[in-house]
């Protein structure tokens, strides 16, 4: 067997998703999946580190140590579930927590302590997947389209896969080997921030709060005026652009809106920007498959189907045999598998890099 563990903590900052996968056969086999939440204090510190803060070098280093400890707990749970010994696993892929993503300045930063993780787990760790693509002139993101093609691509079928985490991205699988992909804009990041501010909750379960409100067309138009949405691919984004200050600046022209109406409008923003990207790059697609946390937001999925005007069927990746909350962790496990085989993990047509590159850095056990 070719056993690999993938760990992913995304823009939502809620915790780490992990998957134990076997890549030895023709099809990817998921042997175990686990989720380990980050404690409130760590989430708050990671949120603070998204911008310049006092003593940030030491604070980032300490946060990275905590991340490694929680990653190690996730690895232990995956080994327990899978009934697998640590020495049977070829590598752990540890993406780290993105705190800066500035490819236009030539860097991306995922805070992590892969050396400590290797020490805690006794397994080789592969980390820092984005930097080589950025060094080659690419965006360093999204990296999942190559895996989406490997896992979900079918000759003769045009499919679109949308990963809706904190940030949303799409992979257009044309059915002839070509793949397009890019970050479409905010996924859950603004919705999560708004409900946290007004209700103290981490996310809008099933979009119920958004469903209780009414979309404000003028606000939606103001949000859609963000220049990022009109940029051509390849492009990528993150909390460096889409954060609560960004939202507050646009809300300043709208006095005394009901918070539920703002939530409804933010949900529609994610749906409309995704739908426009699908229409522009994935026209004629057989279906749109959703993964990531957004796949569990019923209001968002209904808004997305409506924004697509019934031209593309919408389903979760569960319809393709993979739970939506496992796809991204599996993708990084696959990237570690590619690293060990010294095979490229990026798609230059997606990221804009100068060419295919082996992604990652090894921390031996």
Short mmCIF file of C-alpha atoms in Angstrom, two decimals, residues 162-341:
data_model
loop_
_atom_site.label_atom_id
_atom_site.label_comp_id
_atom_site.label_asym_id
_atom_site.label_seq_id
_atom_site.Cartn_x
_atom_site.Cartn_y
_atom_site.Cartn_z
CA UNK A 162 -16.28 24.04 -6.38
CA UNK A 163 -14.47 24.00 -3.07
CA UNK A 164 -16.29 26.38 -0.71
CA UNK A 165 -14.18 26.93 2.37
CA UNK A 166 -13.41 30.36 3.78
CA UNK A 167 -12.48 31.26 0.20
CA UNK A 168 -14.20 29.60 -2.77
CA UNK A 169 -12.44 28.16 -5.80
CA UNK A 170 -13.48 26.20 -8.85
CA UNK A 171 -11.88 23.50 -10.97
CA UNK A 172 -13.22 23.16 -14.51
CA UNK A 173 -12.54 19.62 -15.74
CA UNK A 174 -13.11 19.83 -19.48
CA UNK A 175 -13.12 16.09 -20.11
CA UNK A 176 -10.20 16.22 -22.54
CA UNK A 177 -7.39 16.61 -19.99
CA UNK A 178 -7.57 20.41 -19.81
CA UNK A 179 -8.22 21.97 -16.41
CA UNK A 180 -9.03 25.56 -15.49
CA UNK A 181 -9.22 26.80 -11.92
CA UNK A 182 -8.96 29.84 -9.69
CA UNK A 183 -10.27 31.45 -6.50
CA UNK A 184 -13.65 33.00 -7.20
CA UNK A 185 -13.75 35.12 -4.04
CA UNK A 186 -15.27 34.76 -0.57
CA UNK A 187 -16.77 31.44 0.36
CA UNK A 188 -17.78 31.33 4.02
CA UNK A 189 -15.32 33.89 5.37
CA UNK A 190 -17.63 36.92 5.41
CA UNK A 191 -20.70 34.95 6.44
CA UNK A 192 -18.77 33.42 9.33
CA UNK A 193 -17.41 36.77 10.43
CA UNK A 194 -20.81 38.43 10.35
CA UNK A 195 -22.62 35.77 12.37
CA UNK A 196 -19.75 35.68 14.87
CA UNK A 197 -20.09 39.43 15.36
CA UNK A 198 -23.87 39.43 15.81
CA UNK A 199 -24.68 36.04 17.32
CA UNK A 200 -21.40 34.73 18.70
CA UNK A 201 -21.65 31.62 16.54
CA UNK A 202 -18.87 30.17 14.40
CA UNK A 203 -21.00 29.65 11.30
CA UNK A 204 -24.56 29.88 9.98
CA UNK A 205 -25.71 26.26 10.25
CA UNK A 206 -27.46 25.25 7.00
CA UNK A 207 -27.74 28.97 6.18
CA UNK A 208 -30.75 29.25 8.49
CA UNK A 209 -30.03 32.82 9.58
CA UNK A 210 -29.46 33.91 5.97
CA UNK A 211 -32.77 32.28 5.02
CA UNK A 212 -34.54 34.43 7.62
CA UNK A 213 -33.32 37.62 5.94
CA UNK A 214 -33.85 39.32 2.60
CA UNK A 215 -31.16 40.08 0.03
CA UNK A 216 -30.44 43.82 -0.33
CA UNK A 217 -29.84 44.39 -4.08
CA UNK A 218 -27.99 47.70 -3.66
CA UNK A 219 -25.62 46.19 -1.11
CA UNK A 220 -25.06 43.15 -3.32
CA UNK A 221 -24.17 45.46 -6.21
CA UNK A 222 -21.71 47.36 -4.01
CA UNK A 223 -20.03 44.11 -2.95
CA UNK A 224 -19.87 42.85 -6.53
CA UNK A 225 -18.09 46.05 -7.55
CA UNK A 226 -14.89 44.71 -5.93
CA UNK A 227 -12.25 44.76 -8.74
CA UNK A 228 -11.00 41.25 -7.87
CA UNK A 229 -14.11 39.68 -9.36
CA UNK A 230 -13.37 41.16 -12.79
CA UNK A 231 -9.73 40.06 -12.87
CA UNK A 232 -8.91 37.30 -15.37
CA UNK A 233 -7.58 33.96 -14.22
CA UNK A 234 -5.11 32.86 -12.97
CA UNK A 235 -5.87 34.58 -9.68
CA UNK A 236 -6.03 33.75 -6.00
CA UNK A 237 -7.13 35.55 -2.87
CA UNK A 238 -7.66 35.19 0.87
CA UNK A 239 -8.18 37.10 4.09
CA UNK A 240 -5.61 39.62 2.88
CA UNK A 241 -8.46 41.06 0.79
CA UNK A 242 -11.76 39.65 2.03
CA UNK A 243 -12.04 40.46 5.74
CA UNK A 244 -14.44 42.26 8.04
CA UNK A 245 -12.85 45.67 7.46
CA UNK A 246 -13.47 45.17 3.73
CA UNK A 247 -17.12 44.46 4.50
CA UNK A 248 -17.48 47.34 6.95
CA UNK A 249 -16.15 49.80 4.38
CA UNK A 250 -18.91 48.80 1.97
CA UNK A 251 -21.59 48.76 4.65
CA UNK A 252 -20.82 52.37 5.57
CA UNK A 253 -23.17 53.56 2.81
CA UNK A 254 -26.02 51.43 4.13
CA UNK A 255 -27.43 52.61 7.43
CA UNK A 256 -29.39 50.41 9.82
CA UNK A 257 -29.69 47.27 7.72
CA UNK A 258 -31.06 44.29 9.59
CA UNK A 259 -28.16 41.92 10.35
CA UNK A 260 -30.10 38.97 8.89
CA UNK A 261 -30.49 40.87 5.61
CA UNK A 262 -26.73 41.44 5.46
CA UNK A 263 -26.20 37.70 6.05
CA UNK A 264 -28.62 36.88 3.25
CA UNK A 265 -26.75 39.27 0.95
CA UNK A 266 -23.35 37.81 1.84
CA UNK A 267 -24.66 34.32 1.09
CA UNK A 268 -25.95 35.55 -2.27
CA UNK A 269 -22.55 37.17 -2.97
CA UNK A 270 -20.80 33.81 -2.69
CA UNK A 271 -23.44 32.16 -4.87
CA UNK A 272 -23.38 34.83 -7.59
CA UNK A 273 -19.60 35.04 -7.86
CA UNK A 274 -19.36 31.26 -8.11
CA UNK A 275 -22.15 31.09 -10.68
CA UNK A 276 -20.54 33.79 -12.82
CA UNK A 277 -17.22 31.94 -12.76
CA UNK A 278 -18.93 28.70 -13.76
CA UNK A 279 -20.77 30.43 -16.61
CA UNK A 280 -17.59 32.09 -17.89
CA UNK A 281 -15.20 29.15 -17.65
CA UNK A 282 -17.38 26.05 -17.34
CA UNK A 283 -20.20 26.68 -19.78
CA UNK A 284 -21.84 23.46 -20.92
CA UNK A 285 -20.75 21.59 -17.80
CA UNK A 286 -22.66 18.42 -17.01
CA UNK A 287 -22.79 19.24 -13.31
CA UNK A 288 -21.31 21.36 -10.53
CA UNK A 289 -20.10 19.37 -7.52
CA UNK A 290 -19.58 21.15 -4.21
CA UNK A 291 -17.05 20.26 -1.51
CA UNK A 292 -15.85 22.06 1.60
CA UNK A 293 -17.96 23.45 4.41
CA UNK A 294 -20.22 25.33 2.00
CA UNK A 295 -21.63 22.01 0.82
CA UNK A 296 -23.55 21.85 4.11
CA UNK A 297 -25.19 25.28 3.70
CA UNK A 298 -28.61 24.60 2.20
CA UNK A 299 -29.41 28.28 1.63
CA UNK A 300 -26.14 28.81 -0.23
CA UNK A 301 -26.76 25.78 -2.46
CA UNK A 302 -30.27 26.98 -3.29
CA UNK A 303 -28.95 30.46 -4.09
CA UNK A 304 -26.24 28.91 -6.25
CA UNK A 305 -28.72 26.78 -8.20
CA UNK A 306 -30.90 29.84 -8.76
CA UNK A 307 -27.93 31.95 -9.87
CA UNK A 308 -27.07 29.24 -12.42
CA UNK A 309 -30.64 29.55 -13.71
CA UNK A 310 -31.05 25.78 -13.88
CA UNK A 311 -28.40 25.49 -16.61
CA UNK A 312 -26.06 23.34 -14.49
CA UNK A 313 -27.14 20.70 -11.96
CA UNK A 314 -25.75 21.25 -8.46
CA UNK A 315 -24.77 18.38 -6.15
CA UNK A 316 -22.18 17.67 -3.47
CA UNK A 317 -19.15 15.47 -4.09
CA UNK A 318 -21.00 12.86 -2.02
CA UNK A 319 -22.69 12.02 -5.34
CA UNK A 320 -19.23 11.06 -6.64
CA UNK A 321 -18.46 8.93 -3.60
CA UNK A 322 -16.37 11.39 -1.57
CA UNK A 323 -17.69 13.30 1.47
CA UNK A 324 -17.38 17.08 0.91
CA UNK A 325 -15.39 17.62 4.12
CA UNK A 326 -12.72 15.09 3.11
CA UNK A 327 -11.74 16.31 -0.34
CA UNK A 328 -9.20 18.98 0.58
CA UNK A 329 -7.37 16.83 3.14
CA UNK A 330 -7.22 14.06 0.54
CA UNK A 331 -5.82 16.57 -1.94
CA UNK A 332 -2.85 17.36 0.29
CA UNK A 333 -2.25 13.67 0.98
CA UNK A 334 -2.09 13.26 -2.81
CA UNK A 335 0.36 16.16 -3.07
CA UNK A 336 2.65 14.39 -0.57
CA UNK A 337 2.34 11.23 -2.67
CA UNK A 338 3.34 13.25 -5.74
CA UNK A 339 6.24 14.80 -3.82
CA UNK A 340 7.64 11.40 -2.84
CA UNK A 341 7.43 10.30 -6.48
#
